[in-house]
Structures are given as structure tokens and as C-alpha cells.
Amino acid sequence: MKKKIIVAMIVLVSFLAGCSLVSQFEQAKEEYLETRVAELIEEQPAEELVVEDPVVEELADEGEDKSIEETVTAEEEVVAEPEVEETEEPEEAEEAEEAEEAEEAEETEETSEEAEVPEEEPEPEPEPTIESDDPAIYLGDPDWADEMETAEYWPTGSNDFNSAAYENGTLKIVALSKINGWRIASTPALGNAYIEADVKMGACKNTDGYGFIFRVPENTGYNRGYLFGITCDGRYSLRKWDGLIGESGNMEWLKYYTVSEWINQGADQSNRIGVMALDSRLILYVNGEMIDEFSDDTYTEGFFGLYVNRDITEDLTIVVDKASYWTDPH
């Protein structure tokens, strides 16, 4: 019985002693781990401690090793998560930057293409042309012109109807009768032509006037032809004269006195009168403006001159500054 008791006590003491040894081992292990962890913290960065911890291999207890490994694995996962995020964010940023660069490149190319497109040069505007119905402008230089500087083309002196003389570069004609009296220019006979003269009339009234006699046939004593004239009160007329009919001849009105706005009326006024004869067409002009047109083929060619028609004013006077003509006008 004593032996059994002694054996039991020995077993109990051994058991207690074993428990004491385990506790001492656990305490020594924890102190060692704390000391080793402190040394590793000083030697390496914090993120490498868990991965390179040598304590795991030295642990005798598998349960403790497993617990430590699980802890290490959990810590590795915790540490790894931000690394994944850090890896993904730069890729997204790079893709965004590449997209922006691509858009900027496209915009640059579009701008470059727009800049390279040459602007269409505007078509040159046609040069303005001067359109005029004035024969003295569109016909160009006359075939004949007399500036009245010398007594070359117009007969001077006096007769029963008028007197003519050169004064101060002009031809002065004075009416001495109420009967129309004219002076014929010593030029060739004209067929189709435009004739023109610059004339100034002095003191005048009403139907006092002057004008052209034209298409005067040859060998008639200048006693036939057409008379185109204007009056002091701003009217024009066209007549046809045949002095070979009867004892006193025949004057026919193709156009009786008619007012025209283009005539400068009144005393001491100048007017540029013109007549264009084209076959049977007789076209009348005053100051470059066409005022009327007629058709008559009684006289087809002949000479021309200037006449004075005194109805009221004694010694009605006109001054001719220039006379011209153009042959075969178009």
C-alpha cells in the first residue's frame, strides 16, 4: 500500500514538474520571440518582417506554427491589397492620358488640315465700263472737226439773210431777216454720218432759234434739205425744205415745236446739238441726249450747214465754238 502511494506521489510530482517545465518553455519562447522581433524591426523595413520571420520553422508545436502561418498569410493579404490597387490606378491613369493625347492629336490634325486648305482667291471684279448714249463719246475721235480758229470751212460776209465772221476763235452769225438764212460748210457731201456743233445764242425770246441744215443735195444752190433746230424757250423741231417747188418753195413740218428737258433755254445759253442720219433714220440729239427719231428718205446724202431763225429779236446772234462730224457711225 505504501509502495502504491509512493508510486502515485512520484507520478504526481513528475506531472507537476512536467507542467512547470512546459510553462518555463513557453515563457522562454515568448521572450525569445519578442527579442527576435525587436532585432528584425531594427534590421529590416516593417513590410518584410512577416515574410522573412524565421521563428515559424523553429516552433515545435504544429498548432502554433499553423496559427502563426495563418497570421502571416492574413497579413500578407492585407499588405497585398493596396499593391493591387496601386497597380490598377496607374494603368487607368495612363489609359486616360493616352486617350487625351489621342484627342489632342486628332484636334491638331483637324486644325492642321483646316490651316492647310488654301483660301479661294476672289475672282477679279470686272473693270467698270463707261456706258453712254452720247455719240461724241462712244464714236471716238471725229473724222472732221473745226475749232473755228481760222476762216477755212465757212463762208464769211453778208447777204440778204445773215452775216458771218470769225471772232475770238468762234464763228459769229447774225440774222438780218425773218427768213431762215444759213451758211454751208465747205466739206465733202455726207451720206450716213453724225454731225454736231457747240452753239451759244445771245439775247432771244420764244421761237427765236438756230440749228442744222443737212443732207443738202448737190447742184441745188443749197436750196433743199432737212432743218433740225431748237428755240430760246426750250423746244425743238424738224422740217423738210424744198426751195425748188413753186415760186417760194415748200417747208414741211416733220416735227412741230416740242418741249425737251435737255435743252438749256433762255438768253446766253449754250447747247450742243447733233443729228445722226442713217439711211432713212433721222435721230436728234441735244447735249448728248437723244430726244427724238424719225424716218424719211427724201434726201439720202448731201452737205450740211448752220442756220439762224429770227422770229422776234432784232439781230439775233449765235456764236459757234466748234463743229464736227463722224462718217458711217455704228
Short mmCIF file of C-alpha atoms in Angstrom, two decimals:
data_model
loop_
_atom_site.label_atom_id
_atom_site.label_comp_id
_atom_site.label_asym_id
_atom_site.label_seq_id
_atom_site.Cartn_x
_atom_site.Cartn_y
_atom_site.Cartn_z
CA MET A 1 0.00 0.00 0.00
CA LYS A 2 2.84 2.36 0.86
CA LYS A 3 4.53 1.39 -2.37
CA LYS A 4 1.41 2.29 -4.31
CA ILE A 5 1.14 5.58 -2.51
CA ILE A 6 4.78 6.35 -3.11
CA VAL A 7 4.46 5.48 -6.78
CA ALA A 8 1.39 7.69 -7.08
CA MET A 9 3.15 10.58 -5.45
CA ILE A 10 6.14 10.15 -7.74
CA VAL A 11 3.82 10.23 -10.75
CA LEU A 12 2.06 13.32 -9.42
CA VAL A 13 5.33 15.10 -8.78
CA SER A 14 6.55 14.18 -12.24
CA PHE A 15 3.34 15.51 -13.74
CA LEU A 16 3.60 18.76 -11.83
CA ALA A 17 7.23 19.03 -12.73
CA GLY A 18 6.31 18.49 -16.40
CA CYS A 19 3.73 21.24 -16.22
CA SER A 20 6.29 23.53 -14.72
CA LEU A 21 8.77 22.75 -17.49
CA VAL A 22 6.15 23.49 -20.17
CA SER A 23 5.36 26.82 -18.61
CA GLN A 24 9.04 27.70 -18.45
CA PHE A 25 9.45 26.71 -22.10
CA GLU A 26 6.52 28.84 -23.16
CA GLN A 27 7.92 31.79 -21.24
CA ALA A 28 11.37 31.32 -22.74
CA LYS A 29 9.87 31.02 -26.25
CA GLU A 30 7.87 34.24 -25.86
CA GLU A 31 10.90 36.13 -24.58
CA TYR A 32 12.94 34.84 -27.48
CA LEU A 33 10.25 35.84 -29.98
CA GLU A 34 9.97 39.32 -28.54
CA THR A 35 13.75 39.73 -28.61
CA ARG A 36 13.99 38.43 -32.18
CA VAL A 37 11.11 40.55 -33.43
CA ALA A 38 12.74 43.67 -31.98
CA GLU A 39 16.02 42.79 -33.72
CA LEU A 40 14.25 42.24 -37.06
CA ILE A 41 12.40 45.56 -36.78
CA GLU A 42 15.70 47.36 -36.42
CA GLU A 43 17.37 45.42 -39.28
CA GLN A 44 14.60 45.48 -41.97
CA PRO A 45 11.53 47.53 -43.12
CA ALA A 46 8.22 46.69 -41.49
CA GLU A 47 6.66 45.14 -44.63
CA GLU A 48 9.39 42.46 -44.88
CA LEU A 49 9.16 41.23 -41.24
CA VAL A 50 6.20 38.95 -41.68
CA VAL A 51 7.53 37.29 -44.85
CA GLU A 52 11.06 36.53 -43.55
CA ASP A 53 10.21 35.62 -39.94
CA PRO A 54 12.43 32.56 -39.12
CA VAL A 55 10.53 31.82 -35.94
CA VAL A 56 7.94 29.79 -37.83
CA GLU A 57 10.40 27.00 -38.63
CA GLU A 58 11.68 26.78 -35.02
CA LEU A 59 8.29 26.31 -33.40
CA ALA A 60 7.87 22.76 -32.10
CA ASP A 61 4.16 22.83 -31.82
CA GLU A 62 2.37 22.35 -35.14
CA GLY A 63 -0.74 24.08 -33.91
CA GLU A 64 1.22 27.15 -33.00
CA ASP A 65 3.09 27.01 -36.33
CA LYS A 66 -0.21 26.82 -38.17
CA SER A 67 -1.59 29.74 -36.21
CA ILE A 68 1.47 31.84 -36.93
CA GLU A 69 1.40 30.88 -40.64
CA GLU A 70 -2.26 31.81 -40.88
CA THR A 71 -1.48 35.13 -39.22
CA VAL A 72 1.38 35.72 -41.63
CA THR A 73 -0.81 34.79 -44.60
CA ALA A 74 -3.56 37.17 -43.44
CA GLU A 75 -1.05 39.96 -43.01
CA GLU A 76 0.37 39.27 -46.47
CA GLU A 77 -3.11 39.51 -47.95
CA VAL A 78 -3.75 42.74 -46.10
CA VAL A 79 -0.47 44.16 -47.33
CA ALA A 80 -1.01 42.90 -50.89
CA GLU A 81 -4.42 44.51 -51.36
CA PRO A 82 -3.19 48.09 -51.67
CA GLU A 83 -0.46 46.88 -54.03
CA VAL A 84 -3.15 45.63 -56.45
CA GLU A 85 -4.95 48.95 -56.24
CA GLU A 86 -1.73 50.84 -56.79
CA THR A 87 -1.05 48.71 -59.88
CA GLU A 88 -4.53 49.25 -61.37
CA GLU A 89 -4.73 53.03 -60.81
CA PRO A 90 -1.64 53.94 -62.87
CA GLU A 91 -2.96 51.80 -65.74
CA GLU A 92 -6.26 53.67 -65.72
CA ALA A 93 -4.40 57.00 -65.49
CA GLU A 94 -2.13 56.02 -68.38
CA GLU A 95 -5.15 54.98 -70.48
CA ALA A 96 -6.85 58.33 -69.71
CA GLU A 97 -3.67 60.22 -70.62
CA GLU A 98 -3.32 58.24 -73.85
CA ALA A 99 -6.98 58.98 -74.72
CA GLU A 100 -6.46 62.71 -74.07
CA GLU A 101 -3.28 62.70 -76.15
CA ALA A 102 -5.14 60.93 -78.98
CA GLU A 103 -7.94 63.53 -78.85
CA GLU A 104 -5.41 66.37 -78.82
CA ALA A 105 -3.61 64.78 -81.78
CA GLU A 106 -6.90 64.49 -83.71
CA GLU A 107 -7.75 68.11 -82.93
CA THR A 108 -4.25 69.16 -84.02
CA GLU A 109 -4.62 67.20 -87.27
CA GLU A 110 -8.03 68.75 -87.96
CA THR A 111 -6.66 72.21 -87.22
CA SER A 112 -3.66 71.49 -89.43
CA GLU A 113 -5.92 70.28 -92.24
CA GLU A 114 -8.06 73.37 -91.91
CA ALA A 115 -4.96 75.55 -91.92
CA GLU A 116 -3.56 73.78 -94.97
CA VAL A 117 -6.71 74.32 -97.07
CA PRO A 118 -5.87 77.32 -99.25
CA GLU A 119 -8.40 80.08 -99.31
CA GLU A 120 -10.07 80.60 -102.64
CA GLU A 121 -8.89 83.78 -104.24
CA PRO A 122 -11.80 86.07 -105.08
CA GLU A 123 -12.42 86.43 -108.76
CA PRO A 124 -11.27 89.80 -110.02
CA GLU A 125 -14.12 92.19 -110.42
CA PRO A 126 -14.65 93.32 -113.99
CA GLU A 127 -13.39 96.78 -114.67
CA PRO A 128 -16.23 99.27 -114.84
CA THR A 129 -17.08 100.38 -118.32
CA ILE A 130 -18.45 103.75 -119.18
CA GLU A 131 -21.74 103.38 -120.99
CA SER A 132 -23.03 106.43 -122.77
CA ASP A 133 -25.62 107.23 -125.40
CA ASP A 134 -23.67 110.32 -126.34
CA PRO A 135 -22.31 109.75 -129.88
CA ALA A 136 -19.47 112.20 -129.27
CA ILE A 137 -18.24 109.79 -126.54
CA TYR A 138 -18.84 106.32 -127.95
CA LEU A 139 -17.86 107.17 -131.54
CA GLY A 140 -14.37 108.26 -130.53
CA ASP A 141 -12.40 110.87 -132.43
CA PRO A 142 -14.33 112.65 -135.19
CA ASP A 143 -13.40 112.32 -138.86
CA TRP A 144 -13.54 116.08 -139.16
CA ALA A 145 -13.52 118.92 -136.63
CA ASP A 146 -13.32 122.70 -136.89
CA GLU A 147 -12.28 124.69 -133.80
CA MET A 148 -13.08 127.95 -135.65
CA GLU A 149 -9.51 129.20 -135.28
CA THR A 150 -9.14 130.11 -138.95
CA ALA A 151 -11.55 131.06 -141.74
CA GLU A 152 -11.21 127.83 -143.68
CA TYR A 153 -14.53 125.99 -143.92
CA TRP A 154 -17.24 128.65 -143.55
CA PRO A 155 -18.05 131.47 -145.91
CA THR A 156 -17.99 134.93 -144.34
CA GLY A 157 -19.55 138.27 -145.28
CA SER A 158 -23.15 139.44 -145.56
CA ASN A 159 -26.18 138.72 -147.74
CA ASP A 160 -29.89 139.46 -147.58
CA PHE A 161 -30.45 136.91 -144.81
CA ASN A 162 -27.44 137.00 -142.46
CA SER A 163 -23.80 137.93 -141.89
CA ALA A 164 -20.90 135.72 -140.77
CA ALA A 165 -17.47 136.50 -139.34
CA TYR A 166 -14.75 134.93 -137.18
CA GLU A 167 -14.27 136.49 -133.76
CA ASN A 168 -12.07 135.28 -130.89
CA GLY A 169 -11.88 131.70 -132.10
CA THR A 170 -15.60 131.44 -132.89
CA LEU A 171 -17.86 131.79 -135.89
CA LYS A 172 -20.40 134.56 -135.34
CA ILE A 173 -23.64 134.53 -137.38
CA VAL A 174 -26.20 137.36 -137.16
CA ALA A 175 -29.80 137.14 -138.54
CA LEU A 176 -30.65 140.06 -140.81
CA SER A 177 -34.13 138.83 -141.83
CA LYS A 178 -37.04 136.81 -140.53
CA ILE A 179 -36.38 134.37 -143.33
CA ASN A 180 -34.16 131.46 -142.38
CA GLY A 181 -30.64 132.05 -143.57
CA TRP A 182 -27.75 129.52 -143.45
CA ARG A 183 -24.05 129.02 -144.02
CA ILE A 184 -22.91 125.76 -145.62
CA ALA A 185 -19.56 124.25 -144.58
CA SER A 186 -17.10 123.55 -147.40
CA THR A 187 -16.69 119.84 -146.70
CA PRO A 188 -17.45 116.78 -148.84
CA ALA A 189 -21.06 115.67 -149.14
CA LEU A 190 -22.02 113.20 -146.42
CA GLY A 191 -24.18 110.07 -146.58
CA ASN A 192 -24.54 108.23 -143.27
CA ALA A 193 -22.96 110.49 -140.67
CA TYR A 194 -23.27 112.11 -137.26
CA ILE A 195 -22.77 115.87 -137.17
CA GLU A 196 -22.51 118.06 -134.08
CA ALA A 197 -21.92 121.70 -133.10
CA ASP A 198 -21.44 123.71 -129.88
CA VAL A 199 -23.56 126.88 -130.14
CA LYS A 200 -24.39 129.78 -127.86
CA MET A 201 -27.33 132.12 -128.54
CA GLY A 202 -27.37 135.68 -127.19
CA ALA A 203 -30.46 137.74 -126.38
CA CYS A 204 -33.56 135.87 -127.55
CA LYS A 205 -37.28 135.20 -127.00
CA ASN A 206 -39.83 132.46 -127.65
CA THR A 207 -39.24 130.80 -131.05
CA ASP A 208 -36.03 132.64 -131.86
CA GLY A 209 -33.70 129.78 -132.67
CA TYR A 210 -30.97 128.11 -134.67
CA GLY A 211 -29.91 124.68 -135.91
CA PHE A 212 -28.55 122.43 -138.66
CA ILE A 213 -29.49 122.20 -142.29
CA PHE A 214 -28.24 118.81 -143.53
CA ARG A 215 -28.40 116.40 -146.46
CA VAL A 216 -28.47 119.34 -148.82
CA PRO A 217 -28.26 117.80 -152.32
CA GLU A 218 -25.51 118.91 -154.71
CA ASN A 219 -26.20 121.30 -157.54
CA THR A 220 -29.35 122.76 -156.00
CA GLY A 221 -27.94 126.06 -154.81
CA TYR A 222 -28.24 124.73 -151.26
CA ASN A 223 -31.97 125.08 -151.60
CA ARG A 224 -33.14 121.70 -150.33
CA GLY A 225 -32.64 119.53 -147.23
CA TYR A 226 -33.71 118.90 -143.60
CA LEU A 227 -33.69 121.53 -140.83
CA PHE A 228 -33.30 120.46 -137.18
CA GLY A 229 -33.38 123.34 -134.69
CA ILE A 230 -34.01 124.43 -131.09
CA THR A 231 -35.66 127.58 -129.75
CA CYS A 232 -35.00 130.11 -127.00
CA ASP A 233 -37.91 128.75 -124.95
CA GLY A 234 -36.60 125.14 -124.95
CA ARG A 235 -38.40 123.49 -127.88
CA TYR A 236 -37.12 121.52 -130.85
CA SER A 237 -38.47 120.88 -134.37
CA LEU A 238 -37.69 119.03 -137.61
CA ARG A 239 -38.64 120.34 -141.04
CA LYS A 240 -38.12 119.33 -144.67
CA TRP A 241 -37.37 122.09 -147.16
CA ASP A 242 -37.65 122.08 -150.93
CA GLY A 243 -36.97 125.52 -152.35
CA LEU A 244 -37.44 124.29 -155.90
CA ILE A 245 -41.19 123.87 -155.53
CA GLY A 246 -43.20 126.85 -156.79
CA GLU A 247 -42.00 130.41 -156.53
CA SER A 248 -41.26 130.45 -152.77
CA GLY A 249 -40.54 126.79 -152.13
CA ASN A 250 -42.20 124.41 -149.64
CA MET A 251 -41.41 123.91 -145.90
CA GLU A 252 -42.93 120.73 -144.39
CA TRP A 253 -43.06 120.01 -140.64
CA LEU A 254 -41.92 116.53 -139.69
CA LYS A 255 -41.98 117.59 -136.01
CA TYR A 256 -43.60 120.79 -134.83
CA TYR A 257 -42.17 122.71 -131.85
CA THR A 258 -41.91 120.31 -128.90
CA VAL A 259 -40.51 120.96 -125.42
CA SER A 260 -37.43 119.00 -124.34
CA GLU A 261 -35.96 118.92 -120.84
CA TRP A 262 -32.46 118.54 -122.30
CA ILE A 263 -32.42 121.96 -123.91
CA ASN A 264 -30.83 124.82 -121.97
CA GLN A 265 -33.41 127.54 -122.58
CA GLY A 266 -33.19 131.30 -122.31
CA ALA A 267 -30.77 134.01 -123.41
CA ASP A 268 -27.00 133.50 -123.39
CA GLN A 269 -27.31 129.72 -123.08
CA SER A 270 -25.08 127.16 -124.81
CA ASN A 271 -26.26 123.87 -126.26
CA ARG A 272 -24.57 121.03 -128.12
CA ILE A 273 -26.85 119.96 -130.96
CA GLY A 274 -26.40 116.83 -133.08
CA VAL A 275 -28.13 114.80 -135.75
CA MET A 276 -27.41 111.25 -136.89
CA ALA A 277 -28.54 110.33 -140.41
CA LEU A 278 -28.52 106.58 -141.13
CA ASP A 279 -30.22 105.84 -144.41
CA SER A 280 -33.84 106.85 -143.75
CA ARG A 281 -33.35 107.21 -139.96
CA LEU A 282 -33.00 110.75 -138.63
CA ILE A 283 -32.02 110.78 -134.93
CA LEU A 284 -31.90 114.06 -132.99
CA TYR A 285 -29.60 114.87 -130.03
CA VAL A 286 -29.21 117.73 -127.58
CA ASN A 287 -26.33 117.87 -125.12
CA GLY A 288 -25.52 114.21 -125.75
CA GLU A 289 -29.10 113.01 -125.17
CA MET A 290 -31.31 111.52 -127.86
CA ILE A 291 -34.56 113.48 -127.89
CA ASP A 292 -36.37 112.03 -130.91
CA GLU A 293 -36.14 109.87 -134.04
CA PHE A 294 -37.87 110.00 -137.43
CA SER A 295 -37.93 108.13 -140.70
CA ASP A 296 -37.79 109.90 -144.07
CA ASP A 297 -35.90 109.00 -147.25
CA THR A 298 -36.48 112.15 -149.30
CA TYR A 299 -32.79 113.13 -149.08
CA THR A 300 -30.19 110.44 -148.67
CA GLU A 301 -26.94 112.45 -148.71
CA GLY A 302 -25.57 115.98 -149.10
CA PHE A 303 -23.82 118.90 -147.43
CA PHE A 304 -24.53 120.45 -144.06
CA GLY A 305 -24.52 123.93 -142.54
CA LEU A 306 -25.88 126.14 -139.70
CA TYR A 307 -28.89 128.44 -139.84
CA VAL A 308 -30.42 131.25 -137.73
CA ASN A 309 -34.18 131.78 -137.36
CA ARG A 310 -35.18 135.23 -136.16
CA ASP A 311 -38.87 135.48 -135.16
CA ILE A 312 -38.81 138.28 -132.56
CA THR A 313 -35.36 139.55 -131.61
CA GLU A 314 -33.59 142.01 -133.92
CA ASP A 315 -30.08 140.97 -134.90
CA LEU A 316 -30.48 137.59 -133.26
CA THR A 317 -26.90 136.30 -132.88
CA ILE A 318 -25.37 132.86 -132.41
CA VAL A 319 -21.71 132.02 -131.72
CA VAL A 320 -20.38 128.65 -132.97
CA ASP A 321 -17.45 127.38 -130.95
CA LYS A 322 -16.87 124.02 -132.67
CA ALA A 323 -18.32 121.78 -135.39
CA SER A 324 -17.54 118.08 -136.02
CA TYR A 325 -18.74 115.03 -137.92
CA TRP A 326 -18.26 111.25 -137.89
CA THR A 327 -18.82 109.26 -141.09
CA ASP A 328 -20.51 105.84 -141.14
CA PRO A 329 -21.33 105.75 -137.42
CA HIS A 330 -22.48 102.48 -135.80
#
